Coordinates of C-alpha atoms in Angstrom, one line a residue:
K1 CA 23.7 9.4 18.2
S2 CA 22.2 12.2 16.1
V3 CA 21.5 11.8 12.4
H4 CA 19.8 13.7 9.6
D5 CA 17.3 11.4 7.9
L6 CA 17.5 8.1 9.8
K7 CA 15.7 6.1 7.2
R8 CA 18.2 7.1 4.5
A9 CA 21.1 6.4 6.9
T10 CA 19.7 3.0 7.7
G11 CA 19.5 2.2 4.0
L12 CA 23.1 3.4 3.2
L13 CA 24.6 1.4 6.1
A14 CA 22.6 -1.7 5.1
R15 CA 24.7 -1.9 2.0
F16 CA 27.7 -2.7 4.3
D17 CA 25.7 -5.1 6.5
S18 CA 25.9 -2.5 9.3
T19 CA 23.0 -1.7 11.7
M20 CA 22.9 1.7 13.5
E21 CA 21.7 1.7 17.1
G22 CA 21.4 4.3 19.8
V23 CA 19.9 7.0 17.7
K24 CA 18.3 9.6 20.0
D25 CA 17.8 12.4 17.5
D26 CA 17.0 12.9 13.8
T27 CA 17.1 16.6 12.8
F28 CA 15.0 15.7 9.7
L29 CA 12.1 14.2 11.7
A30 CA 12.4 16.7 14.5
A31 CA 12.1 19.6 12.1
Y32 CA 9.1 18.0 10.5
L33 CA 7.3 17.5 13.8
L34 CA 7.9 21.1 14.7
D35 CA 6.8 22.5 11.3
P36 CA 5.0 19.9 9.1
N37 CA 4.1 22.5 6.5
R38 CA 7.6 23.1 5.3
S39 CA 8.4 22.1 1.8
K40 CA 12.0 20.8 2.6
Y41 CA 14.2 20.1 5.5
D42 CA 17.8 20.6 4.3
L43 CA 20.3 20.4 7.1
T44 CA 22.0 23.6 6.2
D45 CA 18.7 25.5 6.3
L46 CA 17.8 24.0 9.7
A47 CA 21.3 24.9 11.0
R48 CA 20.9 28.5 9.9
E49 CA 17.7 28.8 11.8
A50 CA 18.7 26.9 14.9
I51 CA 22.4 27.9 15.5
N52 CA 22.8 30.9 13.1
Y53 CA 25.1 28.8 10.9
S54 CA 26.8 30.7 8.1
D55 CA 28.1 28.6 5.1
G56 CA 31.4 30.3 4.2
A57 CA 34.2 28.2 5.6
T58 CA 36.5 26.4 3.2
A59 CA 38.4 23.2 3.8
P60 CA 41.9 23.5 5.2
S61 CA 44.6 22.7 2.6
N62 CA 45.4 19.4 4.3
W63 CA 41.8 18.2 4.3
P64 CA 40.1 16.4 1.3
A65 CA 36.9 18.2 0.4
S66 CA 34.7 15.1 1.0
A67 CA 36.2 14.6 4.5
W68 CA 35.6 18.3 5.4
D69 CA 32.0 18.2 4.1
T70 CA 31.4 15.0 6.2
A71 CA 32.9 16.6 9.4
T72 CA 30.9 19.8 8.8
A73 CA 27.6 17.9 8.4
A74 CA 28.3 15.8 11.5
D75 CA 29.0 19.0 13.5
L76 CA 25.9 20.8 12.2
T77 CA 23.7 17.7 12.9
A78 CA 25.0 17.5 16.5
Q79 CA 24.5 21.2 17.3
T80 CA 21.1 21.5 15.5
A81 CA 19.8 18.3 17.1
K82 CA 20.3 19.7 20.5
V83 CA 18.3 22.9 19.7
L84 CA 15.5 21.1 18.0
H85 CA 15.2 18.5 20.8
E86 CA 14.7 21.4 23.3
R87 CA 11.9 22.7 21.1
I88 CA 10.4 19.3 20.9
L89 CA 10.3 19.2 24.7
E90 CA 8.8 22.7 24.9
K91 CA 5.9 21.7 22.6
N92 CA 5.3 18.4 24.4
L93 CA 6.1 16.4 21.3
E94 CA 8.6 14.1 23.0
T95 CA 6.4 11.0 23.1
I96 CA 5.5 11.0 19.4
Y97 CA 9.1 11.9 18.5
S98 CA 10.9 9.3 20.6
E99 CA 8.3 6.5 20.6
V100 CA 6.6 6.8 17.2
E101 CA 8.6 8.7 14.6
L102 CA 12.2 7.6 15.5
P103 CA 11.4 3.9 15.8
L104 CA 9.3 4.0 12.6
A105 CA 12.1 5.4 10.3
P106 CA 14.2 2.1 10.1
L107 CA 11.1 0.1 9.9
L108 CA 10.0 2.1 6.8
Y109 CA 13.3 1.2 5.1
E110 CA 12.6 -2.5 5.7
M111 CA 9.1 -2.1 4.3
E112 CA 10.5 -0.4 1.2
K113 CA 13.0 -3.2 0.8
A114 CA 10.3 -5.8 1.2
G115 CA 8.1 -4.1 -1.3
L116 CA 4.4 -4.7 -2.2
K117 CA 3.5 -7.9 -4.2
V118 CA 1.5 -7.2 -7.3
D119 CA -0.4 -9.6 -9.7
P120 CA 0.4 -8.3 -13.2
R121 CA -2.3 -10.5 -14.7
V122 CA -5.0 -8.5 -12.9
L123 CA -3.6 -5.2 -14.3
A124 CA -3.2 -6.7 -17.8
D125 CA -6.8 -7.8 -17.9
L126 CA -8.0 -4.4 -16.6
S127 CA -5.8 -2.6 -19.1
S128 CA -7.4 -4.5 -22.0
Y129 CA -10.9 -3.9 -20.6
I130 CA -10.4 -0.2 -20.1
G131 CA -8.9 0.0 -23.6
Q132 CA -12.1 -1.4 -25.1
E133 CA -14.2 1.0 -23.0
L134 CA -12.1 3.9 -24.2
H135 CA -12.6 2.8 -27.8
N136 CA -16.4 2.7 -27.3
L137 CA -16.4 6.1 -25.6
T138 CA -14.3 7.6 -28.4
L139 CA -16.9 6.5 -31.0
K140 CA -19.7 8.1 -28.9
V141 CA -17.8 11.3 -28.4
Y142 CA -17.1 11.6 -32.2
Q143 CA -20.8 11.0 -32.8
F144 CA -21.9 13.8 -30.5
A145 CA -19.2 16.1 -31.7
G146 CA -19.9 15.4 -35.4
R147 CA -16.2 14.9 -36.2
E148 CA -13.0 13.3 -35.0
F149 CA -10.6 15.2 -32.8
N150 CA -8.0 14.5 -30.1
I151 CA -10.1 14.0 -26.9
G152 CA -6.9 14.3 -24.8
S153 CA -6.2 17.8 -26.1
P154 CA -7.8 20.6 -24.0
K155 CA -7.4 23.0 -26.9
Q156 CA -9.2 20.7 -29.4
V157 CA -11.9 19.9 -26.8
G158 CA -12.5 23.7 -26.3
E159 CA -12.7 24.2 -30.1
V160 CA -15.3 21.4 -30.5
L161 CA -17.4 22.7 -27.6
G162 CA -17.2 26.2 -29.1
E163 CA -18.4 24.9 -32.5
L164 CA -21.4 23.3 -30.8
N165 CA -22.2 26.4 -28.7
I166 CA -21.5 24.5 -25.5
N167 CA -19.8 27.2 -23.6
S168 CA -19.4 28.3 -20.0
N169 CA -17.7 31.5 -21.0
R170 CA -14.8 30.7 -18.7
K171 CA -11.3 31.1 -20.1
T172 CA -7.8 30.0 -19.1
S173 CA -5.0 32.4 -18.3
T174 CA -3.9 32.2 -21.9
G175 CA -7.4 33.2 -23.2
R176 CA -8.5 29.7 -24.4
V177 CA -11.9 28.2 -23.5
S178 CA -11.5 26.4 -20.2
T179 CA -12.1 22.7 -20.3
S180 CA -11.3 22.0 -16.6
K181 CA -13.1 19.2 -14.8
A182 CA -15.2 21.8 -12.8
V183 CA -16.3 23.5 -16.1
L184 CA -17.1 20.2 -17.8
E185 CA -19.1 19.0 -14.8
E186 CA -21.1 22.2 -14.9
L187 CA -21.8 21.8 -18.6
A188 CA -22.5 18.1 -18.2
Q189 CA -25.7 18.9 -16.2
T190 CA -27.1 20.2 -19.6
F191 CA -25.1 18.5 -22.3
E192 CA -24.1 14.8 -22.9
L193 CA -20.8 15.5 -24.7
P194 CA -19.0 17.1 -21.7
R195 CA -20.2 14.1 -19.5
L196 CA -18.6 11.7 -22.0
I197 CA -15.4 13.7 -22.1
I198 CA -15.1 13.6 -18.3
E199 CA -15.7 9.8 -18.4
Y200 CA -13.1 9.4 -21.1
R201 CA -10.5 11.4 -19.1
E202 CA -11.1 9.4 -15.9
L203 CA -10.7 6.1 -17.8
D204 CA -7.7 7.3 -19.7
K205 CA -5.9 8.3 -16.5
L206 CA -6.6 4.9 -14.8
K207 CA -5.1 3.2 -17.9
S208 CA -2.1 5.3 -18.3
V209 CA -1.2 6.0 -14.7
Y210 CA -2.1 2.6 -13.2
T211 CA -2.9 -0.4 -15.4
D212 CA -0.3 0.4 -18.0
A213 CA 2.4 2.0 -15.8
L214 CA 2.4 -0.1 -12.7
P215 CA 3.5 -3.4 -14.5
Q216 CA 6.6 -1.5 -15.7
Q217 CA 7.5 -0.8 -12.1
I218 CA 7.3 -4.3 -10.8
S219 CA 10.8 -5.6 -10.0
S220 CA 12.1 -9.1 -10.7
D221 CA 10.9 -10.3 -7.3
G222 CA 7.3 -9.5 -8.4
R223 CA 7.0 -6.5 -6.1
I224 CA 6.8 -2.7 -6.4
H225 CA 9.4 -1.0 -4.2
C226 CA 7.9 2.5 -3.7
Q227 CA 9.3 5.1 -1.3
L228 CA 7.4 5.6 2.0
N229 CA 7.7 9.1 3.2
Q230 CA 7.4 10.3 6.8
T231 CA 7.9 14.0 6.3
V232 CA 5.6 14.9 3.3
A233 CA 2.0 15.0 4.5
A234 CA 1.3 17.9 6.9
T235 CA -1.4 15.7 8.6
G236 CA 1.2 13.3 9.9
R237 CA 0.2 10.3 7.7
L238 CA 2.6 8.4 5.6
S239 CA 2.8 9.1 1.9
S240 CA 4.2 7.0 -1.0
S241 CA 6.1 8.0 -4.1
E242 CA 7.9 6.5 -7.1
P243 CA 5.2 5.4 -7.6
N244 CA 2.5 7.1 -5.6
L245 CA 0.2 4.2 -4.7
Q246 CA -2.2 6.2 -2.5
N247 CA -4.1 8.0 -5.2
I248 CA -5.7 4.9 -6.6
P249 CA -9.4 5.6 -6.5
I250 CA -11.4 3.6 -4.0
R251 CA -14.9 4.8 -4.6
S252 CA -15.2 3.6 -8.2
D253 CA -15.5 0.0 -9.2
L254 CA -12.4 0.1 -11.5
G255 CA -10.4 1.7 -8.7
R256 CA -11.3 -1.2 -6.4
R257 CA -10.4 -3.7 -9.1
I258 CA -7.0 -2.0 -9.5
R259 CA -6.4 -2.3 -5.8
R260 CA -7.2 -6.1 -6.0
A261 CA -3.9 -6.5 -8.0
F262 CA -2.0 -5.9 -4.7
V263 CA -1.5 -9.2 -2.9
A264 CA -1.7 -9.0 0.9

């Protein structure tokens, strides 16, 4: 059989207690192996490139539109799969295609279904701790700035730095004073306020993106069911999304403490 996106097909059929076997080609995975830098792998785009497909045919009067679309997709998949498999063979990618990527796709669906167990108490304790640290940092920032302002606003941060003559003379595309991390790190070598703002931003991100957000994404079974993607990273590694669990910092102590919330 040939399919387009084996992992998705596995999940759709699982709703009907049906298991698909005998899959020899996945146009989605084949196209990724041949060109891992593409941003998307739509079947119609692949068919245009592989078999010069032109999307202009309309369904015959006696065909329901959904049935026609299904038949068309099946035909395109079969024809495109043949061409892509030939290219896989030409580039000596058969082993990784047939023995690694294809068998992995249904397994990833099972991993998504199983999910990752998370201890919400660890995240709740960390959220409270980071909240107190942010409060203390806020007071320090206000003390150095000489007034209160929204530390999360790049515009207001730029205004405060300008008032204190802490300036890198770098501007954004809109003409505002730049407060990017690179600029603040440069200024932090001389001034304490930019260093505190960097620290505030990092803690605020950990709290909003992880310790506050992750508990909201834990399902009733106590697990987070993120998507595991085979065809996103150009390096060939897996990536995760909804939520992305691979950006949790590992070099910082707080990042490591967030990771401890995940139960092996």
